[in-house]
Amino acid sequence: MKMTIYKYNTIENMFNKKRTILYFGFFILFILWVITIKRRDAAQYQALKEILDQTQLKLKIKSSNYNALKVKFESICDKWNPTDPIIYAITPTYKRPVQKAELTRLSNTFRLINNFHWIIVEDAETKSTLVADLLLKSHLNYTHLSIATPVEWKRKLKEPKWKKPRGVKQRNLALEWLRERRNRKNYNGIVYFADDDNTYSVDLFNEIRLVKGVGVWPVGLVGGLLVEKPLIDINNKVIGWNSAWRPERPFPVDMAGFAINIKLLLSYPKVLFSWSVSRGYQESAILSQVITKEKLEPLADNCTKVYVWHTRTEEPILKAEEKLRNQGLRSDMNIEV
Ligand code: UGA
Ligand code: MN
């Protein structure tokens, strides 16, 4: 028993000694620290403070960026269902007085759609801030690209609209983008060519999502008719169209009247739009490379509903604006229209 108490005391003494040394060490360090603080000159202190302030500011910016991104992604996630296919809407667009109005109308509709990815391709050498800002604020999942139509294919002033095909280069760039980035065998998605001036019902996208190969449906206000639509037989097969304009086309359908499953499209790596096809044959040219009429999937209640309209926005008359410009003035001086 005694032995153990003795042993215990020696151990305790040892600890006490060590503790004293430790305290002493800390004290010395503290003194040194106070001395160095006192020695710091004002300039050094100022520099350190500035660095601290800058870091704080950077953190603030980073956190506000983070919050903006968070809001954006939350809104996208809201519209995201992992089991549904993604709809890729490819939209060529070009600068004109009504461009922002058209794209605003479209983006407001697309915001209501689940699993939606907007590939917007400007007919321009470079991407514009007008489109970039609109997309940034849209809360949409998007890809912004640009490619200019070669001058020889660009519509000349006073030349009728129908003379040259539109959106060829732009749609092809979007297809290349898809081929490079979505080339997986089990990829679940559908490609739709959504021109920037049409009117789309949210119901259309529920139909597009069903497309396994190529889906077709009626389009309102196109080809000189109130509605241009596929004709269906009793077995729900497409046997033709009611088209009045060039009904001899292999697929007498407007770009807004079909969508293609991405697997089918990607299984033909060379399918693109082309300048060399006759007027009004863009749709036929692309469709005949990937499908036959018999295999088309009639949608929109067996083609009895109109969910998309080939609307055309009237070109605004800007006579007064022209007068202003002649005087070196303009009504949109500090305001984006
Ligand atoms: C019809 C079809 O609906 C189009 O899909 C098809 O591309 C066109 O005919 C054609 O034959 O090329 P339409 O209303 O006459 O369409 O054409 P636009 O709406 O003027 O143009 C189609 C798309 O190309 C639009 O998204 C438009 O913004 C874009 N576009 C038009 C350009 O990117 N650059 C231009 O110079 C003109
Ligand atoms: Mn149009």
Short mmCIF file of C-alpha atoms and ligand atoms in Angstrom, two decimals:
data_model
loop_
_atom_site.label_atom_id
_atom_site.label_comp_id
_atom_site.label_asym_id
_atom_site.label_seq_id
_atom_site.Cartn_x
_atom_site.Cartn_y
_atom_site.Cartn_z
CA MET A 1 0.00 0.00 0.00
CA LYS A 2 2.76 2.42 1.07
CA MET A 3 4.65 1.57 -2.03
CA THR A 4 1.79 2.56 -4.22
CA ILE A 5 1.23 5.94 -2.41
CA TYR A 6 4.92 6.73 -2.79
CA LYS A 7 4.83 5.85 -6.42
CA TYR A 8 1.73 7.96 -6.91
CA ASN A 9 3.35 11.01 -5.25
CA THR A 10 6.43 10.79 -7.47
CA ILE A 11 4.26 10.62 -10.57
CA GLU A 12 2.22 13.63 -9.37
CA ASN A 13 5.41 15.64 -8.77
CA MET A 14 6.59 14.83 -12.22
CA PHE A 15 3.32 16.12 -13.68
CA ASN A 16 3.46 19.30 -11.62
CA LYS A 17 6.98 20.01 -12.89
CA LYS A 18 5.95 19.43 -16.47
CA ARG A 19 2.89 21.66 -16.05
CA THR A 20 5.04 24.51 -14.64
CA ILE A 21 7.42 24.23 -17.59
CA LEU A 22 4.46 24.25 -19.96
CA TYR A 23 2.90 27.34 -18.33
CA PHE A 24 6.23 29.08 -18.43
CA GLY A 25 6.59 28.24 -22.13
CA PHE A 26 3.15 29.64 -22.87
CA PHE A 27 3.97 32.79 -20.93
CA ILE A 28 7.16 33.34 -22.97
CA LEU A 29 5.25 32.78 -26.19
CA PHE A 30 2.58 35.25 -25.09
CA ILE A 31 5.20 37.89 -24.33
CA LEU A 32 6.80 37.32 -27.71
CA TRP A 33 3.38 37.59 -29.39
CA VAL A 34 2.62 40.91 -27.60
CA ILE A 35 6.04 42.25 -28.56
CA THR A 36 5.58 41.31 -32.24
CA ILE A 37 2.09 42.87 -32.31
CA LYS A 38 3.44 46.07 -30.86
CA ARG A 39 6.28 46.04 -33.33
CA ARG A 40 3.93 45.84 -36.33
CA ASP A 41 3.82 49.15 -38.06
CA ALA A 42 0.66 50.89 -39.17
CA ALA A 43 1.29 50.26 -42.88
CA GLN A 44 1.60 46.55 -42.34
CA TYR A 45 -1.57 46.59 -40.28
CA GLN A 46 -3.37 48.58 -43.00
CA ALA A 47 -2.22 46.15 -45.71
CA LEU A 48 -3.43 43.20 -43.69
CA LYS A 49 -6.78 44.89 -43.08
CA GLU A 50 -7.19 45.62 -46.78
CA ILE A 51 -6.52 41.99 -47.66
CA LEU A 52 -9.08 40.97 -45.06
CA ASP A 53 -11.66 43.42 -46.44
CA GLN A 54 -11.02 42.22 -49.98
CA THR A 55 -11.43 38.61 -48.95
CA GLN A 56 -14.64 39.48 -47.17
CA LEU A 57 -15.94 41.26 -50.28
CA LYS A 58 -14.99 38.29 -52.48
CA LEU A 59 -16.81 35.98 -50.12
CA LYS A 60 -19.86 38.26 -50.22
CA ILE A 61 -19.88 38.25 -54.06
CA LYS A 62 -19.35 34.50 -54.11
CA SER A 63 -22.22 33.93 -51.70
CA SER A 64 -24.57 36.23 -53.65
CA ASN A 65 -23.58 34.43 -56.88
CA TYR A 66 -24.17 31.17 -55.12
CA ASN A 67 -27.61 32.32 -53.98
CA ALA A 68 -28.55 33.40 -57.52
CA LEU A 69 -27.38 30.05 -58.89
CA LYS A 70 -29.22 28.22 -56.12
CA VAL A 71 -32.48 29.99 -57.01
CA LYS A 72 -31.92 29.15 -60.67
CA PHE A 73 -31.13 25.49 -60.10
CA GLU A 74 -33.97 25.09 -57.62
CA SER A 75 -36.37 26.36 -60.25
CA ILE A 76 -34.90 23.95 -62.80
CA CYS A 77 -35.03 21.04 -60.35
CA ASP A 78 -38.64 21.90 -59.72
CA LYS A 79 -39.25 21.06 -63.35
CA TRP A 80 -37.08 17.98 -63.38
CA ASN A 81 -38.27 14.40 -63.26
CA PRO A 82 -35.41 11.89 -63.68
CA THR A 83 -37.67 9.23 -65.20
CA ASP A 84 -39.03 11.48 -67.99
CA PRO A 85 -37.16 12.07 -71.26
CA ILE A 86 -35.66 15.51 -71.93
CA ILE A 87 -37.17 17.64 -74.66
CA TYR A 88 -34.49 19.46 -76.67
CA ALA A 89 -36.11 22.40 -78.45
CA ILE A 90 -33.84 23.81 -81.18
CA THR A 91 -34.60 27.44 -81.99
CA PRO A 92 -32.82 29.48 -84.66
CA THR A 93 -33.23 33.20 -84.05
CA TYR A 94 -32.05 36.44 -85.65
CA LYS A 95 -31.82 40.12 -84.75
CA ARG A 96 -34.89 42.19 -85.65
CA PRO A 97 -37.19 44.64 -83.83
CA VAL A 98 -39.54 41.88 -82.60
CA GLN A 99 -36.83 39.41 -81.52
CA LYS A 100 -37.00 40.09 -77.78
CA ALA A 101 -40.80 39.96 -77.81
CA GLU A 102 -40.78 36.59 -79.62
CA LEU A 103 -38.16 35.08 -77.32
CA THR A 104 -39.92 36.39 -74.21
CA ARG A 105 -43.17 34.77 -75.34
CA LEU A 106 -41.36 31.49 -75.99
CA SER A 107 -39.37 31.48 -72.75
CA ASN A 108 -42.52 32.15 -70.73
CA THR A 109 -44.13 29.07 -72.27
CA PHE A 110 -41.03 26.90 -71.92
CA ARG A 111 -40.78 27.77 -68.23
CA LEU A 112 -43.90 25.70 -67.69
CA ILE A 113 -42.38 22.56 -69.20
CA ASN A 114 -40.71 19.73 -67.29
CA ASN A 115 -37.35 18.29 -68.37
CA PHE A 116 -36.82 20.94 -70.97
CA HIS A 117 -33.55 22.03 -72.59
CA TRP A 118 -33.60 25.01 -74.95
CA ILE A 119 -30.86 25.08 -77.61
CA ILE A 120 -31.05 28.56 -78.98
CA VAL A 121 -28.83 29.38 -81.96
CA GLU A 122 -28.39 32.94 -83.10
CA ASP A 123 -28.00 33.65 -86.80
CA ALA A 124 -24.98 35.87 -86.10
CA GLU A 125 -21.20 35.75 -85.93
CA THR A 126 -21.28 36.21 -82.16
CA LYS A 127 -23.80 35.77 -79.37
CA SER A 128 -25.68 38.95 -78.49
CA THR A 129 -26.09 40.33 -74.98
CA LEU A 130 -29.83 40.70 -75.63
CA VAL A 131 -30.24 36.94 -76.04
CA ALA A 132 -27.65 36.08 -73.37
CA ASP A 133 -29.38 38.25 -70.75
CA LEU A 134 -32.81 36.97 -71.67
CA LEU A 135 -31.63 33.38 -71.26
CA LEU A 136 -29.86 34.14 -67.99
CA LYS A 137 -33.05 35.58 -66.54
CA SER A 138 -35.27 32.87 -68.03
CA HIS A 139 -34.62 30.27 -65.31
CA LEU A 140 -34.48 27.75 -68.15
CA ASN A 141 -32.03 24.99 -68.80
CA TYR A 142 -30.38 26.20 -72.00
CA THR A 143 -27.47 26.18 -74.42
CA HIS A 144 -26.66 29.39 -76.25
CA LEU A 145 -24.86 29.09 -79.59
CA SER A 146 -24.33 31.26 -82.64
CA ILE A 147 -23.47 30.79 -86.29
CA ALA A 148 -24.10 33.19 -89.15
CA THR A 149 -25.96 32.25 -92.33
CA PRO A 150 -23.54 32.76 -95.26
CA VAL A 151 -24.24 36.05 -97.09
CA GLU A 152 -25.29 34.29 -100.28
CA TRP A 153 -28.06 32.50 -98.34
CA LYS A 154 -29.18 35.53 -96.36
CA ARG A 155 -32.44 37.17 -97.43
CA LYS A 156 -31.82 40.41 -99.31
CA LEU A 157 -33.77 43.57 -98.59
CA LYS A 158 -37.19 43.39 -100.33
CA GLU A 159 -36.57 39.73 -101.30
CA PRO A 160 -39.59 37.53 -100.44
CA LYS A 161 -39.15 35.51 -97.24
CA TRP A 162 -39.77 32.15 -98.89
CA LYS A 163 -36.98 32.54 -101.49
CA LYS A 164 -34.30 31.01 -99.28
CA PRO A 165 -34.44 28.38 -96.54
CA ARG A 166 -34.07 29.72 -93.00
CA GLY A 167 -32.35 28.30 -89.94
CA VAL A 168 -30.29 25.70 -91.85
CA LYS A 169 -26.86 26.46 -90.37
CA GLN A 170 -28.31 27.14 -86.93
CA ARG A 171 -30.25 23.86 -86.67
CA ASN A 172 -27.22 21.95 -87.96
CA LEU A 173 -24.97 23.48 -85.30
CA ALA A 174 -27.48 22.41 -82.64
CA LEU A 175 -27.52 18.87 -84.09
CA GLU A 176 -23.73 18.77 -83.96
CA TRP A 177 -23.86 19.93 -80.35
CA LEU A 178 -26.27 17.10 -79.54
CA ARG A 179 -24.18 14.53 -81.41
CA GLU A 180 -21.06 15.52 -79.50
CA ARG A 181 -22.59 15.74 -76.07
CA ARG A 182 -25.55 13.36 -75.95
CA ASN A 183 -24.15 10.41 -77.85
CA ARG A 184 -25.08 7.65 -75.41
CA LYS A 185 -27.01 4.59 -76.53
CA ASN A 186 -29.47 4.69 -73.63
CA TYR A 187 -30.10 8.43 -73.81
CA ASN A 188 -33.71 9.37 -73.20
CA GLY A 189 -34.70 12.49 -75.12
CA ILE A 190 -36.62 14.01 -78.02
CA VAL A 191 -35.61 16.73 -80.46
CA TYR A 192 -38.10 19.36 -81.60
CA PHE A 193 -37.42 22.22 -84.01
CA ALA A 194 -39.20 25.15 -82.36
CA ASP A 195 -39.06 28.29 -84.52
CA ASP A 196 -39.04 31.53 -82.58
CA ASP A 197 -42.27 32.98 -84.01
CA ASN A 198 -44.70 30.06 -83.57
CA THR A 199 -47.20 29.71 -80.72
CA TYR A 200 -46.87 26.63 -78.54
CA SER A 201 -49.42 25.20 -76.13
CA VAL A 202 -48.01 23.51 -73.02
CA ASP A 203 -50.08 20.47 -74.10
CA LEU A 204 -47.80 20.01 -77.11
CA PHE A 205 -44.89 19.03 -74.87
CA ASN A 206 -46.85 16.22 -73.20
CA GLU A 207 -47.25 14.79 -76.71
CA ILE A 208 -43.61 15.33 -77.71
CA ARG A 209 -42.51 13.39 -74.63
CA LEU A 210 -44.31 10.29 -75.97
CA VAL A 211 -42.30 10.14 -79.21
CA LYS A 212 -40.41 6.86 -79.67
CA GLY A 213 -39.33 7.37 -83.29
CA VAL A 214 -40.99 10.27 -85.10
CA GLY A 215 -44.23 11.80 -83.81
CA VAL A 216 -46.57 13.96 -85.90
CA TRP A 217 -49.58 16.19 -85.14
CA PRO A 218 -51.67 18.99 -86.68
CA VAL A 219 -50.27 22.51 -87.06
CA GLY A 220 -52.60 25.51 -87.12
CA LEU A 221 -52.43 28.40 -89.61
CA VAL A 222 -49.95 26.96 -92.09
CA GLY A 223 -49.68 26.15 -95.80
CA GLY A 224 -52.69 28.31 -96.64
CA LEU A 225 -54.97 26.27 -94.36
CA LEU A 226 -56.49 26.82 -90.96
CA VAL A 227 -54.99 23.48 -90.01
CA GLU A 228 -52.55 21.20 -91.79
CA LYS A 229 -52.83 17.69 -90.36
CA PRO A 230 -51.86 14.07 -90.87
CA LEU A 231 -54.64 11.77 -92.11
CA ILE A 232 -55.12 8.64 -90.05
CA ASP A 233 -56.72 5.29 -91.05
CA ILE A 234 -58.82 3.04 -88.81
CA ASN A 235 -55.67 1.33 -87.51
CA ASN A 236 -54.28 4.69 -86.33
CA LYS A 237 -51.64 4.76 -89.07
CA VAL A 238 -50.66 7.92 -90.93
CA ILE A 239 -51.74 7.55 -94.55
CA GLY A 240 -51.08 11.11 -95.73
CA TRP A 241 -51.72 14.79 -95.03
CA ASN A 242 -54.47 17.23 -95.96
CA SER A 243 -51.79 19.70 -97.14
CA ALA A 244 -52.75 22.12 -99.92
CA TRP A 245 -49.26 23.53 -100.56
CA ARG A 246 -47.02 21.15 -102.51
CA PRO A 247 -48.93 18.04 -101.36
CA GLU A 248 -46.57 15.94 -103.51
CA ARG A 249 -43.79 16.41 -100.96
CA PRO A 250 -42.81 13.06 -99.34
CA PHE A 251 -43.67 14.60 -95.94
CA PRO A 252 -45.89 17.65 -96.60
CA VAL A 253 -45.53 18.90 -93.03
CA ASP A 254 -44.24 22.05 -91.34
CA MET A 255 -41.20 21.99 -89.06
CA ALA A 256 -43.56 22.53 -86.09
CA GLY A 257 -45.53 19.37 -86.91
CA PHE A 258 -43.06 16.65 -85.86
CA ALA A 259 -40.43 15.63 -83.31
CA ILE A 260 -37.71 12.99 -83.50
CA ASN A 261 -36.47 10.72 -80.73
CA ILE A 262 -32.81 11.44 -80.06
CA LYS A 263 -31.83 7.76 -80.30
CA LEU A 264 -33.20 7.60 -83.83
CA LEU A 265 -31.59 10.89 -84.79
CA LEU A 266 -28.21 9.93 -83.36
CA SER A 267 -28.31 6.58 -85.11
CA TYR A 268 -27.91 8.58 -88.34
CA PRO A 269 -24.75 10.58 -87.63
CA LYS A 270 -24.78 12.35 -91.00
CA VAL A 271 -28.37 13.61 -91.09
CA LEU A 272 -28.36 17.40 -91.39
CA PHE A 273 -30.38 20.20 -93.00
CA SER A 274 -29.10 21.33 -96.38
CA TRP A 275 -29.18 24.31 -98.76
CA SER A 276 -29.47 22.08 -101.77
CA VAL A 277 -33.06 20.92 -101.26
CA SER A 278 -35.95 22.63 -103.09
CA ARG A 279 -38.04 25.28 -101.41
CA GLY A 280 -40.31 23.80 -98.73
CA TYR A 281 -38.52 20.44 -98.76
CA GLN A 282 -36.41 20.91 -95.59
CA GLU A 283 -38.83 18.86 -93.49
CA SER A 284 -39.18 16.13 -96.13
CA ALA A 285 -35.43 15.97 -96.64
CA ILE A 286 -34.67 15.35 -92.99
CA LEU A 287 -37.61 13.03 -92.33
CA SER A 288 -37.06 10.79 -95.35
CA GLN A 289 -33.55 10.06 -94.08
CA VAL A 290 -34.74 8.70 -90.72
CA ILE A 291 -38.27 7.27 -91.15
CA THR A 292 -40.98 6.02 -93.51
CA LYS A 293 -44.56 7.28 -93.49
CA GLU A 294 -45.92 3.97 -92.14
CA LYS A 295 -43.81 4.24 -88.99
CA LEU A 296 -44.96 7.75 -88.00
CA GLU A 297 -46.62 8.06 -84.59
CA PRO A 298 -49.82 10.15 -84.77
CA LEU A 299 -50.20 12.18 -81.55
CA ALA A 300 -52.45 14.93 -80.14
CA ASP A 301 -55.46 12.62 -79.74
CA ASN A 302 -54.87 10.88 -83.04
CA CYS A 303 -54.27 14.21 -84.74
CA THR A 304 -57.60 15.69 -83.70
CA LYS A 305 -56.10 18.54 -81.60
CA VAL A 306 -54.11 21.65 -82.52
CA TYR A 307 -51.39 22.41 -79.96
CA VAL A 308 -49.08 24.52 -82.13
CA TRP A 309 -49.73 27.41 -84.53
CA HIS A 310 -47.48 28.66 -87.29
CA THR A 311 -48.09 32.27 -86.30
CA ARG A 312 -46.18 35.11 -87.91
CA THR A 313 -45.58 38.36 -86.14
CA GLU A 314 -46.39 41.38 -88.24
CA GLU A 315 -43.32 43.42 -89.04
CA PRO A 316 -43.69 46.68 -87.11
CA ILE A 317 -43.86 49.96 -89.04
CA LEU A 318 -41.13 52.16 -87.63
CA LYS A 319 -41.44 55.28 -89.78
CA ALA A 320 -41.17 57.67 -86.83
CA GLU A 321 -38.11 55.79 -85.58
CA GLU A 322 -36.49 56.19 -89.00
CA LYS A 323 -37.12 59.93 -88.85
CA LEU A 324 -35.49 60.06 -85.42
CA ARG A 325 -32.46 58.14 -86.70
CA ASN A 326 -32.08 60.57 -89.58
CA GLN A 327 -31.70 63.26 -86.91
CA GLY A 328 -29.12 61.17 -85.07
CA LEU A 329 -31.63 60.24 -82.35
CA ARG A 330 -33.41 57.03 -81.34
CA SER A 331 -36.22 56.07 -78.98
CA ASP A 332 -34.28 53.13 -77.49
CA MET A 333 -31.28 55.17 -76.39
CA ASN A 334 -30.97 53.67 -72.88
CA ILE A 335 -33.59 50.98 -73.05
CA GLU A 336 -33.55 47.50 -74.56
CA VAL A 337 -36.64 46.67 -76.62
C1 UGA B 1 -41.25 27.84 -92.44
C2 UGA B 1 -41.00 26.75 -91.42
O1 UGA B 1 -41.92 26.88 -90.34
C3 UGA B 1 -39.57 26.87 -90.93
O2 UGA B 1 -39.32 25.93 -89.90
C4 UGA B 1 -38.63 26.66 -92.08
O3 UGA B 1 -37.29 26.84 -91.66
C5 UGA B 1 -38.92 27.69 -93.15
O4 UGA B 1 -40.31 27.70 -93.50
C6 UGA B 1 -38.06 27.39 -94.37
O5 UGA B 1 -38.59 26.96 -95.37
O6 UGA B 1 -36.85 27.56 -94.23
P1 UGA B 1 -41.27 30.50 -91.82
O7 UGA B 1 -42.25 31.00 -90.87
O8 UGA B 1 -41.48 30.82 -93.25
O9 UGA B 1 -41.09 28.98 -91.62
O10 UGA B 1 -39.75 30.90 -91.41
P2 UGA B 1 -39.22 31.85 -90.25
O11 UGA B 1 -40.07 31.72 -89.05
O12 UGA B 1 -38.99 33.19 -90.80
O13 UGA B 1 -37.80 31.19 -89.96
C7 UGA B 1 -37.62 29.95 -89.36
C8 UGA B 1 -36.62 30.06 -88.20
O14 UGA B 1 -35.38 30.51 -88.72
C9 UGA B 1 -37.07 31.05 -87.14
O15 UGA B 1 -36.81 30.55 -85.86
C10 UGA B 1 -36.24 32.30 -87.43
O16 UGA B 1 -35.93 33.07 -86.30
C11 UGA B 1 -34.97 31.69 -88.04
N1 UGA B 1 -34.31 32.62 -88.99
C12 UGA B 1 -35.01 33.24 -89.97
C13 UGA B 1 -32.96 32.84 -88.88
O17 UGA B 1 -32.30 32.30 -87.99
N2 UGA B 1 -32.35 33.71 -89.76
C14 UGA B 1 -33.04 34.37 -90.74
O18 UGA B 1 -32.41 35.14 -91.51
C15 UGA B 1 -34.41 34.10 -90.85
MN MN B 2 -42.14 31.31 -88.80
#
